[in-house]
């Protein structure tokens, strides 16, 4: 059992949940500094759900790694590589897609 991974897992899952339910974006400084016109161009609810799932998946990996030493020693690194690749593709999809824009 790795307490550090368990703590990170819980924190990432909590942060992902807060994004998923739409409560975390209000605490991001750059979002708060945006003008109302810029905020109106963003579909914040589906964007927050997307980000929440991505963050939550990182938390699941950390939590499993903290609880299962076999996962931590043999699978965790591959899980995180896959997560980074998936998160990169997701970030590209978010930036190129009209799904998260109101005025597309």
Short mmCIF file of C-alpha atoms in Angstrom, two decimals:
data_model
loop_
_atom_site.label_atom_id
_atom_site.label_comp_id
_atom_site.label_asym_id
_atom_site.label_seq_id
_atom_site.Cartn_x
_atom_site.Cartn_y
_atom_site.Cartn_z
CA UNK A 1 0.00 0.00 0.00
CA UNK A 2 1.39 3.38 -1.07
CA UNK A 3 -0.20 6.20 0.92
CA UNK A 4 1.15 8.90 -1.41
CA UNK A 5 -0.59 7.37 -4.44
CA UNK A 6 -3.79 6.92 -2.43
CA UNK A 7 -3.77 10.58 -1.38
CA UNK A 8 -3.10 11.74 -4.96
CA UNK A 9 -5.83 9.41 -6.20
CA UNK A 10 -8.37 10.82 -3.77
CA UNK A 11 -7.36 14.41 -4.57
CA UNK A 12 -7.56 13.88 -8.35
CA UNK A 13 -10.90 12.08 -8.08
CA UNK A 14 -12.25 14.90 -5.89
CA UNK A 15 -10.98 17.56 -8.33
CA UNK A 16 -12.42 15.63 -11.28
CA UNK A 17 -15.76 15.33 -9.52
CA UNK A 18 -15.80 19.06 -8.78
CA UNK A 19 -15.15 19.81 -12.45
CA UNK A 20 -17.73 17.25 -13.57
CA UNK A 21 -20.49 18.81 -11.47
CA UNK A 22 -19.47 22.30 -12.59
CA UNK A 23 -18.14 23.74 -9.34
CA UNK A 24 -14.37 23.96 -10.02
CA UNK A 25 -14.14 26.32 -12.99
CA UNK A 26 -15.30 29.17 -10.77
CA UNK A 27 -11.98 28.95 -8.88
CA UNK A 28 -9.70 29.23 -11.92
CA UNK A 29 -8.10 32.67 -12.06
CA UNK A 30 -7.85 32.86 -15.86
CA UNK A 31 -11.54 31.98 -16.25
CA UNK A 32 -12.52 34.64 -13.73
CA UNK A 33 -10.50 37.28 -15.60
CA UNK A 34 -12.28 36.58 -18.89
CA UNK A 35 -14.80 39.10 -20.08
CA UNK A 36 -18.47 38.15 -20.09
CA UNK A 37 -18.36 38.09 -23.91
CA UNK A 38 -15.52 35.55 -23.85
CA UNK A 39 -17.34 33.45 -21.25
CA UNK A 40 -20.49 33.56 -23.39
CA UNK A 41 -18.56 31.94 -26.26
CA UNK A 42 -17.75 28.84 -24.18
CA UNK A 43 -20.11 25.97 -23.45
CA UNK A 44 -18.73 25.55 -19.97
CA UNK A 45 -20.88 22.62 -18.80
CA UNK A 46 -19.78 20.06 -21.40
CA UNK A 47 -16.20 21.36 -21.18
CA UNK A 48 -16.19 20.89 -17.40
CA UNK A 49 -17.61 17.37 -17.77
CA UNK A 50 -14.86 16.50 -20.24
CA UNK A 51 -12.10 17.90 -18.03
CA UNK A 52 -13.60 16.24 -14.94
CA UNK A 53 -13.53 12.83 -16.57
CA UNK A 54 -9.92 13.25 -17.70
CA UNK A 55 -8.78 14.36 -14.23
CA UNK A 56 -10.84 11.62 -12.58
CA UNK A 57 -9.23 8.95 -14.77
CA UNK A 58 -5.80 10.06 -13.54
CA UNK A 59 -7.10 9.75 -10.00
CA UNK A 60 -8.38 6.24 -10.60
CA UNK A 61 -4.93 5.20 -11.82
CA UNK A 62 -3.23 6.69 -8.77
CA UNK A 63 -5.76 5.15 -6.40
CA UNK A 64 -5.40 1.67 -7.89
CA UNK A 65 -1.60 2.02 -7.84
CA UNK A 66 -1.76 2.95 -4.16
CA UNK A 67 -3.91 -0.03 -3.28
CA UNK A 68 -2.43 -2.72 -5.55
CA UNK A 69 1.36 -3.19 -5.59
CA UNK A 70 1.20 -5.39 -8.72
CA UNK A 71 -0.62 -2.64 -10.64
CA UNK A 72 1.89 -0.09 -9.30
CA UNK A 73 4.94 -2.09 -10.35
CA UNK A 74 3.81 -3.51 -13.68
CA UNK A 75 0.91 -1.54 -15.14
CA UNK A 76 0.85 1.98 -13.66
CA UNK A 77 3.54 3.45 -15.92
CA UNK A 78 1.71 2.18 -19.03
CA UNK A 79 -1.59 3.44 -17.65
CA UNK A 80 -0.11 6.92 -17.17
CA UNK A 81 1.50 6.92 -20.62
CA UNK A 82 -1.87 6.03 -22.12
CA UNK A 83 -3.49 8.72 -19.95
CA UNK A 84 -1.01 11.39 -21.13
CA UNK A 85 -1.52 10.43 -24.77
CA UNK A 86 -5.30 10.41 -24.31
CA UNK A 87 -5.24 13.75 -22.47
CA UNK A 88 -3.15 15.23 -25.29
CA UNK A 89 -5.62 14.04 -27.92
CA UNK A 90 -8.47 15.34 -25.78
CA UNK A 91 -6.84 18.77 -25.44
CA UNK A 92 -6.39 18.90 -29.21
CA UNK A 93 -10.02 17.84 -29.71
CA UNK A 94 -11.19 20.56 -27.31
CA UNK A 95 -9.18 23.25 -29.10
CA UNK A 96 -10.25 22.22 -32.63
CA UNK A 97 -13.84 21.14 -32.02
CA UNK A 98 -16.88 23.40 -32.15
CA UNK A 99 -18.54 21.24 -29.50
CA UNK A 100 -17.45 23.58 -26.70
CA UNK A 101 -18.07 26.89 -28.51
CA UNK A 102 -21.36 28.77 -28.55
CA UNK A 103 -20.55 30.97 -31.55
CA UNK A 104 -19.00 28.57 -34.03
#
